[in-house]
Amino acid sequence: MDIANMEDRLNSIEKRLSQIETSISKLEFKPQTQSQAHAAPRSQVQPQAEVQNPAQKNTPVTPTYNIKSKPVNYSPRPSGSKKSEPAYFREANWLGVVAAICFVLAGCFIIKLSLDSGWLTPERQMGLAALLGFSLIGMGLYLKKFDWGYSSLLPAAGIIVLFLTIYAGYGFYSLFNFNLSLILTSAISGACIWLYTQIRHDIYAVVSAIGAYASPLILDADISPLAESNFYLLSYYYICCSLVYSVISISIQSRLLTLVASYLAIVLTSIAGGVGTQYYALSASLLGLHFCIFAVGTFFHSKKTKLPLSEVEAWCFFPVLLIFYAVEYNFIYQIQPAIAPWVTLGFAGLLMGLYLLAKKWMVQKELHSDGVVFAFISIVAFHSGYLVLMPESFRPWLLTLLLVGFLFYPLKKMTSTLSNNALLALQICLGAVGIIEYFKIVSHLLNGSDLNVSLAAVAAFITIWIMFATNPKLIASESTKALGVALLTATHILAIAGFYNFVREYGSLAVSMCWLLYALAVILFSYNRKDEIMAKSALLVLGLAAGKALLYDAASAPTIIRILCLLFTGVVLYSSGFFLKKISEWK
């Protein structure tokens, strides 16, 4: 093919492309009627990617479609929306809040006015207050279609008025007995949940839970001299409330309802059970039931919605877990001290089991609740397991076990799938155990003579130096430098206390000689490793040993021993200085 024919073909292709681009632009911008859209050939509706120039094959082309627009249906703004509102909207909301408070106060003053004047019978007084409450609820439901957020205040005020009406009818006029009042307040709480499903405002979940759990205490405020039958009624009522609210929270998918109900159930059961020792056994059982109900309910809530707890939601449950543990352990300890730690460890195990099941079944394998779970388990294990159940003779060996575990299987590697919060909780717990046992061992070496503790100290000392020998980067690496220096300092202190314990019966001079030899050994080891930080750390032991040998041992020893002591100290100090000088020249 000659050049002239090739140019003619390229010009023809360019002309055809110009025509195609003109047609596409008309299709994109020319409005079509409905009949034209239906009559358009299929080639005009399909993407235009098939007619592009082969020379531009790799150039992406955006498909063009002729799509008929549809009207958009707007729904009320859902609860928790972060969309900003104009200033006059915020002012209107404040006015609505003040108006709702005025309605509640009006209901209260209706009752007060009738009490002061006596112009209405008690039945009519309560009827007027109840009518006001129902009117507010109805008005709020009617106005919901106009303004969701503003109208939601009226039913909340109506619910509060209804609660106050029942309390006044029982407390002031005795129109209802205790059981009927409890049934009525429970019905109002149920109506409050129904309003939550209609309006989706968090205030209804909170008011419903508070009204249901607080009603027995408000109706019978003098709780301390409760009869045993009334205490059983109150306890079983709370269990029923917890079951109902756990099921309802799963049904309406409200985490807040579970959270508020769990706090109210555990705190109020703890208060009720603390009025007398005869209620400790029942209160401990009821607290355990509440814990199981809300833990299992939270698990099935996540399983049904396939949405795990967020980090904020999970940490909101942490205080109530601590309250439960403290009160439950105290109640059981007052009855059977021996089983209290085992029972609380069982509850921690239940929580861990639910966490592992959630992690297995959830699509999101990384759960944000692991920090709370491991923090609670760490606290229970530290108190019930370590401080209460573990024998005293075994505790000194925990330091060695922790060091061996860190040597062969670091905690970060073992828990690489956990979040930073969960890892921090485990580190704090294990670190606290290690620090406590370390100081107990050092204190024993300086003051005691228990063979078991001395052997545990030797094992820990050897393990630490094996760790330094097998991990040269423990001090050199910037990420572990602080840990390595702290561990090295702790090792030197352990060596000082250990040599003092082992050779003090041979005299003070023998202790000083052992310290000098240990410092020299550390300097030699660091010289071979070219580790300047380790070499300088030996100056701590060297200075202590030299000062003791010169100021105390040489002054109190006979002349010959004094001469030998000074010679030996001088040799060690000179040798140490020689190696330190060489180390300083490495730079």
Coordinates of C-alpha atoms in Angstrom, one line a residue:
M1 CA 0.0 0.0 0.0
D2 CA 1.5 3.4 -1.1
I3 CA 1.5 6.5 1.1
A4 CA -1.2 8.3 -0.9
N5 CA -3.7 5.5 -0.4
M6 CA -2.9 5.4 3.3
E7 CA -3.5 9.2 3.7
D8 CA -6.9 8.8 1.9
R9 CA -8.0 6.1 4.2
L10 CA -7.0 8.0 7.3
N11 CA -8.9 11.1 6.1
S12 CA -11.9 8.9 5.5
I13 CA -11.7 7.5 9.0
E14 CA -11.3 11.0 10.5
K15 CA -14.4 12.2 8.6
R16 CA -16.5 9.2 9.8
L17 CA -15.4 9.8 13.4
S18 CA -16.4 13.5 13.2
Q19 CA -19.9 12.4 12.0
I20 CA -20.2 9.9 14.9
E21 CA -19.2 12.5 17.5
T22 CA -21.8 14.9 16.1
S23 CA -24.5 12.2 16.4
I24 CA -23.4 11.4 19.9
S25 CA -23.6 15.0 21.0
K26 CA -27.1 15.3 19.6
L27 CA -28.2 12.2 21.5
E28 CA -26.7 13.5 24.8
F29 CA -28.1 17.0 24.7
K30 CA -31.3 16.9 22.5
P31 CA -34.4 16.4 24.7
Q32 CA -36.7 13.5 23.6
T33 CA -40.3 13.0 24.1
Q34 CA -41.6 9.8 25.6
S35 CA -42.7 8.5 22.2
Q36 CA -39.3 9.2 20.7
A37 CA -37.6 7.5 23.6
H38 CA -39.6 4.3 23.0
A39 CA -39.1 4.5 19.2
A40 CA -35.4 5.1 19.4
P41 CA -33.4 2.2 17.9
R42 CA -31.5 0.0 20.3
S43 CA -28.1 1.2 19.0
Q44 CA -28.9 4.7 20.4
V45 CA -29.6 3.4 23.8
Q46 CA -26.6 1.0 24.1
P47 CA -23.2 2.4 25.2
Q48 CA -21.2 3.9 22.3
A49 CA -18.0 2.1 23.2
E50 CA -18.3 -0.3 20.2
V51 CA -17.8 2.4 17.5
Q52 CA -14.6 3.9 18.8
N53 CA -11.4 4.1 16.7
P54 CA -9.2 1.0 16.9
A55 CA -6.3 3.4 17.4
Q56 CA -8.0 4.7 20.6
K57 CA -8.8 1.2 21.9
N58 CA -7.2 1.8 25.3
T59 CA -8.9 5.1 25.9
P60 CA -11.9 4.7 28.3
V61 CA -15.2 5.9 27.0
T62 CA -18.1 6.7 29.4
P63 CA -21.3 5.0 28.3
T64 CA -24.3 7.3 27.5
Y65 CA -27.8 6.1 28.4
N66 CA -31.2 7.7 27.8
I67 CA -32.7 7.2 31.3
K68 CA -36.1 8.6 32.2
S69 CA -35.9 10.6 35.5
K70 CA -38.2 9.6 38.4
P71 CA -39.6 11.8 41.1
V72 CA -37.7 11.6 44.5
N73 CA -39.7 10.7 47.6
Y74 CA -38.4 12.4 50.7
S75 CA -38.7 10.7 54.1
P76 CA -38.4 12.3 57.5
R77 CA -34.9 12.9 58.7
P78 CA -33.9 9.8 60.8
S79 CA -32.7 10.0 64.4
G80 CA -29.1 10.9 64.9
S81 CA -28.6 12.8 61.6
K82 CA -25.6 15.1 61.7
K83 CA -27.0 17.5 59.0
S84 CA -26.6 21.0 60.1
E85 CA -29.7 23.2 60.6
P86 CA -30.1 26.9 60.3
A87 CA -30.0 29.0 63.4
Y88 CA -33.7 29.6 63.4
F89 CA -34.3 25.8 63.3
R90 CA -32.2 25.4 66.5
E91 CA -34.1 28.2 68.1
A92 CA -37.4 26.6 67.2
N93 CA -36.2 23.3 68.8
W94 CA -35.3 25.1 72.0
L95 CA -38.8 26.6 72.0
G96 CA -40.3 23.2 71.5
V97 CA -38.3 21.8 74.5
V98 CA -39.5 24.7 76.7
A99 CA -43.0 24.1 75.5
A100 CA -42.8 20.4 76.4
I101 CA -41.6 21.4 79.8
C102 CA -44.5 23.8 80.1
F103 CA -47.0 21.0 79.2
V104 CA -45.5 18.7 81.9
L105 CA -45.6 21.5 84.5
A106 CA -49.2 22.2 83.5
G107 CA -50.1 18.6 84.2
C108 CA -48.4 18.8 87.6
F109 CA -50.2 22.1 88.5
I110 CA -53.5 20.5 87.5
I111 CA -52.9 18.0 90.2
K112 CA -51.6 20.6 92.7
L113 CA -54.5 23.0 92.0
S114 CA -57.0 20.3 92.6
L115 CA -55.3 19.4 95.8
D116 CA -55.4 23.0 97.0
S117 CA -58.9 24.0 96.0
G118 CA -60.8 20.7 96.2
W119 CA -63.1 21.7 93.3
L120 CA -62.6 18.3 91.6
T121 CA -62.8 14.8 92.8
P122 CA -59.6 12.7 92.7
E123 CA -61.0 10.6 89.9
R124 CA -61.6 13.7 87.7
Q125 CA -58.3 15.2 88.6
M126 CA -56.5 12.1 87.4
G127 CA -58.7 12.0 84.4
L128 CA -57.8 15.5 83.4
A129 CA -54.1 14.8 83.8
A130 CA -54.4 11.6 81.8
L131 CA -56.4 13.4 79.1
L132 CA -53.6 16.0 78.8
G133 CA -51.0 13.2 78.4
F134 CA -53.0 11.4 75.7
S135 CA -53.7 14.7 73.9
L136 CA -50.0 15.5 73.8
I137 CA -49.2 12.0 72.3
G138 CA -52.0 12.3 69.7
M139 CA -50.9 15.8 68.7
G140 CA -47.3 14.7 68.4
L141 CA -48.2 11.8 66.1
Y142 CA -50.4 14.0 64.0
L143 CA -47.6 16.6 63.5
K144 CA -45.0 14.0 62.8
K145 CA -45.6 14.2 59.0
F146 CA -44.9 17.9 59.1
D147 CA -41.8 18.0 61.2
W148 CA -40.3 14.8 62.7
G149 CA -37.8 16.3 65.1
Y150 CA -40.0 19.1 66.5
S151 CA -43.2 17.0 66.9
S152 CA -41.3 14.2 68.7
L153 CA -41.2 16.4 71.9
L154 CA -44.9 16.3 72.5
P155 CA -45.4 12.5 72.9
A156 CA -42.4 12.4 75.2
A157 CA -44.0 15.1 77.4
G158 CA -47.3 13.1 77.3
I159 CA -45.6 9.9 78.5
I160 CA -44.1 11.7 81.4
V161 CA -47.5 13.2 82.3
L162 CA -49.0 9.7 82.3
F163 CA -46.3 8.4 84.6
L164 CA -46.9 11.3 87.0
T165 CA -50.6 10.6 86.9
I166 CA -50.2 7.0 88.0
Y167 CA -47.7 8.0 90.7
A168 CA -50.1 10.7 92.1
G169 CA -53.1 8.4 91.9
Y170 CA -51.3 5.7 93.9
G171 CA -49.3 7.9 96.3
F172 CA -51.8 10.8 97.1
Y173 CA -55.3 9.3 96.6
S174 CA -54.8 5.5 96.7
L175 CA -56.9 5.1 93.7
F176 CA -54.8 2.1 92.6
N177 CA -53.2 -0.5 94.6
F178 CA -49.5 -1.4 94.2
N179 CA -50.0 -4.2 91.7
L180 CA -52.4 -2.3 89.5
S181 CA -50.1 0.8 89.5
L182 CA -47.2 -1.4 88.5
I183 CA -49.3 -2.9 85.7
L184 CA -50.3 0.6 84.5
T185 CA -46.7 1.9 84.5
S186 CA -45.6 -1.2 82.6
A187 CA -48.3 -0.5 80.0
I188 CA -47.1 3.1 79.7
S189 CA -43.5 1.8 79.2
G190 CA -44.8 -0.5 76.5
A191 CA -46.6 2.4 74.8
C192 CA -43.3 4.3 75.0
I193 CA -41.6 1.5 73.1
W194 CA -44.4 1.7 70.5
L195 CA -43.8 5.4 70.1
Y196 CA -40.1 4.7 69.6
T197 CA -41.0 2.4 66.6
Q198 CA -43.1 5.2 65.2
I199 CA -40.9 8.2 65.8
R200 CA -37.4 6.6 66.2
H201 CA -36.2 9.1 68.8
D202 CA -33.8 7.8 71.5
I203 CA -35.7 9.6 74.3
Y204 CA -38.5 7.1 74.2
A205 CA -36.2 4.1 74.8
V206 CA -34.6 5.9 77.7
V207 CA -38.0 7.0 79.2
S208 CA -39.5 3.6 78.8
A209 CA -36.6 1.8 80.6
I210 CA -36.4 4.4 83.4
G211 CA -40.2 4.3 83.9
A212 CA -40.3 0.5 84.0
Y213 CA -37.4 0.0 86.4
A214 CA -37.9 3.0 88.7
S215 CA -41.7 2.6 89.1
P216 CA -41.6 0.0 91.9
L217 CA -39.2 2.2 93.9
I218 CA -41.2 5.4 93.3
L219 CA -44.5 3.7 94.2
D220 CA -43.0 2.2 97.3
A221 CA -40.2 4.6 98.1
D222 CA -39.5 3.1 101.6
I223 CA -37.5 0.2 100.3
S224 CA -35.4 -0.5 103.4
P225 CA -38.1 -2.3 105.5
L226 CA -39.5 -4.2 102.5
A227 CA -41.1 -7.4 103.5
E228 CA -39.6 -10.6 102.1
S229 CA -42.6 -11.2 99.8
N230 CA -42.4 -7.7 98.4
F231 CA -38.6 -8.1 97.8
Y232 CA -39.3 -11.3 95.8
L233 CA -41.9 -9.5 93.8
L234 CA -39.5 -6.7 93.0
S235 CA -36.7 -9.0 92.1
Y236 CA -38.8 -11.2 89.7
Y237 CA -40.3 -8.0 88.2
Y238 CA -36.8 -6.8 87.4
I239 CA -36.0 -10.1 85.8
C240 CA -39.1 -9.9 83.6
C241 CA -38.2 -6.4 82.6
S242 CA -34.7 -7.4 81.6
L243 CA -36.0 -10.3 79.5
V244 CA -38.7 -8.1 77.8
Y245 CA -36.3 -5.2 77.1
S246 CA -33.6 -7.6 75.7
V247 CA -36.1 -9.1 73.3
I248 CA -37.6 -5.7 72.4
S249 CA -34.1 -4.2 71.8
I250 CA -33.4 -7.0 69.4
S251 CA -36.7 -6.5 67.7
I252 CA -36.4 -2.7 67.3
Q253 CA -32.6 -2.9 66.9
S254 CA -31.8 -0.3 69.7
R255 CA -28.5 -0.6 71.5
L256 CA -29.4 2.3 73.7
L257 CA -32.4 0.4 75.2
T258 CA -30.1 -2.5 76.1
L259 CA -27.5 -0.2 77.6
V260 CA -30.0 1.8 79.8
A261 CA -31.9 -1.3 80.9
S262 CA -28.7 -3.1 81.9
Y263 CA -27.5 -0.2 84.1
L264 CA -30.9 0.1 85.7
A265 CA -31.3 -3.6 86.3
I266 CA -27.9 -4.2 87.9
V267 CA -27.7 -1.0 89.9
L268 CA -31.3 -1.2 91.3
T269 CA -30.9 -5.0 92.1
S270 CA -27.7 -4.2 93.9
I271 CA -29.3 -1.5 95.9
A272 CA -32.3 -3.7 96.8
G273 CA -30.1 -6.6 97.7
G274 CA -27.9 -4.6 100.0
V275 CA -30.7 -3.8 102.5
G276 CA -30.2 -7.0 104.4
T277 CA -27.9 -10.0 104.6
Q278 CA -30.8 -12.3 104.2
Y279 CA -31.2 -11.1 100.6
Y280 CA -27.5 -11.7 99.5
A281 CA -28.0 -15.2 98.1
L282 CA -31.1 -14.2 96.0
S283 CA -29.5 -10.9 94.9
A284 CA -26.4 -12.7 93.7
S285 CA -28.5 -15.1 91.7
L286 CA -30.5 -12.3 90.2
L287 CA -27.4 -10.3 89.3
G288 CA -26.0 -13.4 87.5
L289 CA -29.3 -13.7 85.6
H290 CA -29.2 -10.1 84.6
F291 CA -25.7 -10.5 83.4
C292 CA -26.5 -13.5 81.3
I293 CA -29.7 -11.9 79.9
F294 CA -28.0 -8.8 78.7
A295 CA -24.8 -10.5 77.5
V296 CA -26.7 -13.1 75.5
G297 CA -29.1 -10.4 74.3
T298 CA -26.3 -8.2 73.1
F299 CA -24.8 -11.2 71.3
F300 CA -28.0 -12.1 69.4
H301 CA -28.6 -8.4 68.6
S302 CA -25.3 -8.4 66.8
K303 CA -26.0 -11.7 65.2
K304 CA -29.4 -10.7 63.9
T305 CA -28.3 -7.2 62.6
K306 CA -24.9 -8.5 61.5
L307 CA -23.5 -5.3 63.1
P308 CA -21.1 -5.7 66.0
L309 CA -20.8 -3.3 68.8
S310 CA -18.9 -0.1 67.9
E311 CA -16.0 0.9 70.1
V312 CA -18.0 3.7 71.8
E313 CA -21.0 1.3 72.5
A314 CA -18.7 -1.4 73.8
W315 CA -16.9 1.0 76.3
C316 CA -20.3 2.3 77.5
F317 CA -20.9 -1.2 78.8
F318 CA -17.6 -1.3 80.7
P319 CA -18.7 0.6 83.9
V320 CA -21.8 -1.6 84.4
L321 CA -19.5 -4.7 84.0
L322 CA -17.3 -3.4 86.8
I323 CA -20.4 -2.6 89.0
F324 CA -21.7 -6.1 88.4
Y325 CA -18.3 -7.8 89.2
A326 CA -17.8 -5.8 92.5
V327 CA -21.3 -6.3 93.8
E328 CA -21.6 -10.0 92.7
Y329 CA -18.3 -10.9 94.3
N330 CA -19.2 -9.1 97.5
F331 CA -22.6 -10.8 97.8
I332 CA -21.2 -14.3 97.1
Y333 CA -18.2 -13.7 99.4
Q334 CA -20.5 -12.8 102.3
I335 CA -22.2 -16.2 101.8
Q336 CA -19.5 -18.6 100.6
P337 CA -16.0 -17.0 100.4
A338 CA -14.5 -20.1 98.8
I339 CA -16.7 -20.1 95.7
A340 CA -16.8 -16.3 95.0
P341 CA -13.7 -16.2 92.8
W342 CA -14.8 -19.3 90.8
V343 CA -18.2 -17.9 90.1
T344 CA -16.9 -14.6 88.9
L345 CA -14.3 -16.3 86.7
G346 CA -17.2 -18.3 85.3
F347 CA -19.0 -15.1 84.2
A348 CA -15.7 -13.8 82.6
G349 CA -15.5 -17.2 80.8
L350 CA -19.1 -16.7 79.5
L351 CA -18.3 -13.3 78.2
M352 CA -15.2 -14.7 76.5
G353 CA -17.2 -17.5 74.9
L354 CA -19.7 -15.1 73.5
Y355 CA -16.9 -12.9 72.1
L356 CA -15.3 -15.9 70.4
L357 CA -18.7 -17.0 68.9
A358 CA -19.3 -13.5 67.6
K359 CA -15.9 -13.4 66.1
K360 CA -16.5 -16.8 64.4
W361 CA -20.0 -15.9 63.0
M362 CA -19.5 -12.2 62.2
V363 CA -18.5 -11.2 58.7
Q364 CA -16.2 -8.6 60.3
K365 CA -13.6 -10.7 62.0
E366 CA -12.1 -7.6 63.8
L367 CA -14.6 -6.7 66.6
H368 CA -14.4 -3.4 68.3
S369 CA -15.6 -4.9 71.6
D370 CA -12.4 -6.9 72.2
G371 CA -10.9 -4.1 74.3
V372 CA -13.8 -4.1 76.7
V373 CA -13.9 -7.9 76.8
F374 CA -10.2 -8.3 77.5
A375 CA -10.2 -5.5 80.0
F376 CA -13.0 -7.1 82.0
I377 CA -11.4 -10.5 81.8
S378 CA -8.0 -9.1 82.9
I379 CA -9.5 -7.5 85.9
V380 CA -11.4 -10.6 87.0
A381 CA -8.3 -12.8 86.4
F382 CA -6.0 -10.5 88.3
H383 CA -8.3 -10.2 91.3
S384 CA -10.0 -13.6 91.5
G385 CA -7.4 -15.7 89.9
Y386 CA -4.1 -14.1 91.0
L387 CA -4.8 -12.4 94.3
V388 CA -7.4 -14.9 95.7
L389 CA -7.0 -18.4 94.2
M390 CA -3.3 -18.7 93.4
P391 CA -1.1 -20.3 96.1
E392 CA 1.6 -18.2 97.7
S393 CA 4.3 -20.7 96.9
F394 CA 3.6 -20.6 93.2
R395 CA 3.4 -16.8 92.8
P396 CA 7.2 -16.1 92.7
W397 CA 7.5 -18.4 89.6
L398 CA 5.0 -16.3 87.7
L399 CA 7.8 -13.8 86.9
T400 CA 9.9 -16.6 85.3
L401 CA 6.9 -17.9 83.4
L402 CA 6.1 -14.5 82.0
L403 CA 9.7 -14.0 80.9
V404 CA 9.8 -17.4 79.3
G405 CA 6.6 -16.8 77.5
F406 CA 7.9 -13.4 76.3
L407 CA 11.1 -15.1 75.2
F408 CA 9.6 -17.8 73.1
Y409 CA 6.2 -16.4 72.1
P410 CA 5.9 -12.6 72.4
L411 CA 2.6 -11.2 73.4
K412 CA 2.3 -9.1 70.3
K413 CA 2.7 -12.1 68.1
M414 CA 0.3 -14.2 70.1
T415 CA -2.4 -11.5 70.0
S416 CA -1.7 -10.0 66.6
T417 CA -5.4 -10.2 65.7
L418 CA -6.5 -8.1 68.7
S419 CA -7.0 -4.3 68.7
N420 CA -4.6 -1.9 70.5
N421 CA -7.1 -1.6 73.4
A422 CA -7.3 -5.4 74.0
L423 CA -3.5 -5.7 73.7
L424 CA -3.1 -2.9 76.2
A425 CA -5.5 -4.5 78.7
L426 CA -3.5 -7.8 78.6
Q427 CA -0.2 -5.9 78.9
I428 CA -1.4 -4.0 81.9
C429 CA -2.6 -7.1 83.6
L430 CA 0.4 -9.3 82.9
G431 CA 2.8 -6.4 83.6
A432 CA 1.1 -5.7 86.9
V433 CA 1.6 -9.3 87.9
G434 CA 5.2 -9.3 86.8
I435 CA 6.1 -6.0 88.6
I436 CA 4.4 -7.1 91.9
E437 CA 6.2 -10.4 91.9
Y438 CA 9.5 -8.8 91.0
F439 CA 9.4 -6.4 93.9
K440 CA 8.3 -9.2 96.2
I441 CA 11.3 -11.3 95.1
V442 CA 13.8 -8.4 95.6
S443 CA 12.3 -7.6 99.0
H444 CA 12.7 -11.3 100.0
L445 CA 16.3 -11.4 98.8
L446 CA 17.2 -8.4 100.9
N447 CA 15.3 -9.5 104.0
G448 CA 14.3 -13.2 103.9
S449 CA 15.8 -16.7 103.3
D450 CA 13.0 -18.7 101.6
L451 CA 14.6 -21.3 99.3
N452 CA 11.6 -21.3 96.9
V453 CA 11.8 -17.6 96.3
S454 CA 15.5 -17.7 95.9
L455 CA 15.3 -20.4 93.3
A456 CA 12.6 -18.4 91.5
A457 CA 14.9 -15.4 91.5
V458 CA 17.8 -17.4 90.0
A459 CA 15.4 -18.8 87.3
A460 CA 14.2 -15.3 86.4
F461 CA 17.8 -13.9 86.4
I462 CA 19.0 -16.7 84.0
T463 CA 15.9 -16.2 81.8
I464 CA 16.5 -12.5 81.4
W465 CA 20.1 -13.0 80.3
I466 CA 19.1 -15.7 77.9
M467 CA 16.7 -13.2 76.5
F468 CA 19.5 -10.6 76.0
A469 CA 21.8 -13.2 74.5
T470 CA 19.3 -14.5 72.0
N471 CA 17.9 -11.1 71.1
P472 CA 20.6 -8.6 70.4
K473 CA 18.2 -6.0 69.1
L474 CA 16.3 -5.8 72.3
I475 CA 18.2 -2.7 73.4
A476 CA 19.5 -1.6 70.0
S477 CA 16.1 -1.3 68.3
E478 CA 14.3 2.0 68.8
S479 CA 10.9 0.3 69.2
T480 CA 12.1 -1.9 72.2
K481 CA 14.9 0.3 73.5
A482 CA 12.9 1.6 76.5
L483 CA 11.7 -1.9 77.4
G484 CA 15.2 -3.3 77.1
V485 CA 16.8 -0.6 79.3
A486 CA 14.1 -1.0 82.0
L487 CA 14.6 -4.8 81.9
L488 CA 18.4 -4.4 82.1
T489 CA 18.1 -2.1 85.1
A490 CA 15.7 -4.5 86.8
T491 CA 18.2 -7.3 86.2
H492 CA 21.1 -5.4 87.8
I493 CA 19.0 -4.7 90.9
L494 CA 18.0 -8.4 91.0
A495 CA 21.7 -9.4 90.8
I496 CA 22.6 -7.0 93.6
A497 CA 19.9 -8.3 95.9
G498 CA 20.6 -11.9 94.9
F499 CA 24.4 -11.8 95.6
Y500 CA 23.6 -10.1 98.9
N501 CA 21.3 -12.9 99.8
F502 CA 23.5 -15.7 98.8
V503 CA 27.0 -14.6 100.2
R504 CA 26.1 -12.2 103.0
E505 CA 26.9 -15.0 105.6
Y506 CA 30.5 -14.9 104.3
G507 CA 30.9 -11.2 105.1
S508 CA 30.3 -7.9 103.6
L509 CA 33.6 -7.9 101.7
A510 CA 32.4 -11.1 99.8
V511 CA 29.3 -9.3 98.7
S512 CA 31.3 -6.4 97.3
M513 CA 33.6 -8.7 95.5
C514 CA 30.7 -10.5 93.9
W515 CA 29.2 -7.2 92.8
L516 CA 32.5 -6.1 91.2
L517 CA 32.9 -9.4 89.4
Y518 CA 29.3 -9.2 88.1
A519 CA 29.9 -5.7 86.8
L520 CA 33.1 -6.7 85.1
A521 CA 31.3 -9.7 83.5
V522 CA 28.5 -7.4 82.1
I523 CA 31.1 -5.1 80.6
L524 CA 33.0 -8.0 79.0
F525 CA 29.7 -9.4 77.6
S526 CA 28.7 -6.0 76.2
Y527 CA 32.2 -5.5 74.8
N528 CA 31.9 -8.7 72.8
R529 CA 28.4 -7.6 71.7
K530 CA 29.6 -4.0 70.9
D531 CA 26.6 -2.8 73.0
E532 CA 27.5 0.6 74.5
I533 CA 24.2 1.0 76.4
M534 CA 24.6 -2.4 78.2
A535 CA 28.2 -1.5 79.1
K536 CA 27.3 1.8 80.6
S537 CA 24.5 0.2 82.6
A538 CA 27.1 -1.8 84.5
L539 CA 28.4 1.5 86.0
L540 CA 25.4 1.3 88.4
V541 CA 26.7 -1.9 89.9
L542 CA 30.3 -0.9 89.6
G543 CA 29.8 2.3 91.4
L544 CA 27.8 0.7 94.2
A545 CA 30.4 -2.1 94.6
A546 CA 33.4 0.3 94.5
G547 CA 31.9 2.7 97.0
K548 CA 31.0 -0.1 99.4
A549 CA 34.4 -1.7 99.1
L550 CA 36.4 1.6 99.6
L551 CA 34.2 3.3 102.2
Y552 CA 32.9 0.4 104.3
D553 CA 34.7 -2.9 103.7
A554 CA 38.3 -1.6 103.6
A555 CA 37.7 0.6 106.6
S556 CA 36.4 -2.3 108.8
A557 CA 38.7 -5.1 107.6
P558 CA 42.1 -6.1 109.0
T559 CA 45.2 -4.6 107.4
I560 CA 46.1 -7.6 105.1
I561 CA 42.4 -8.0 104.0
R562 CA 42.2 -4.3 103.5
I563 CA 45.3 -4.3 101.2
L564 CA 43.8 -7.3 99.2
C565 CA 40.5 -5.6 99.0
L566 CA 42.0 -2.4 97.6
L567 CA 44.1 -4.3 95.1
F568 CA 41.2 -6.3 93.9
T569 CA 39.0 -3.2 93.6
G570 CA 41.7 -1.3 91.8
V571 CA 42.2 -4.2 89.3
V572 CA 38.5 -4.5 88.6
L573 CA 38.0 -0.7 88.2
Y574 CA 41.0 -0.3 86.0
S575 CA 39.9 -3.2 83.8
S576 CA 36.4 -1.9 83.6
G577 CA 37.8 1.6 82.7
F578 CA 40.0 0.1 79.9
F579 CA 37.0 -1.7 78.3
L580 CA 34.8 1.4 78.6
K581 CA 37.4 3.5 77.0
K582 CA 37.6 1.1 74.0
I583 CA 33.8 1.1 73.8
S584 CA 33.7 4.9 73.7
E585 CA 36.2 4.8 70.8
W586 CA 33.8 2.8 68.6
K587 CA 32.0 5.9 67.4

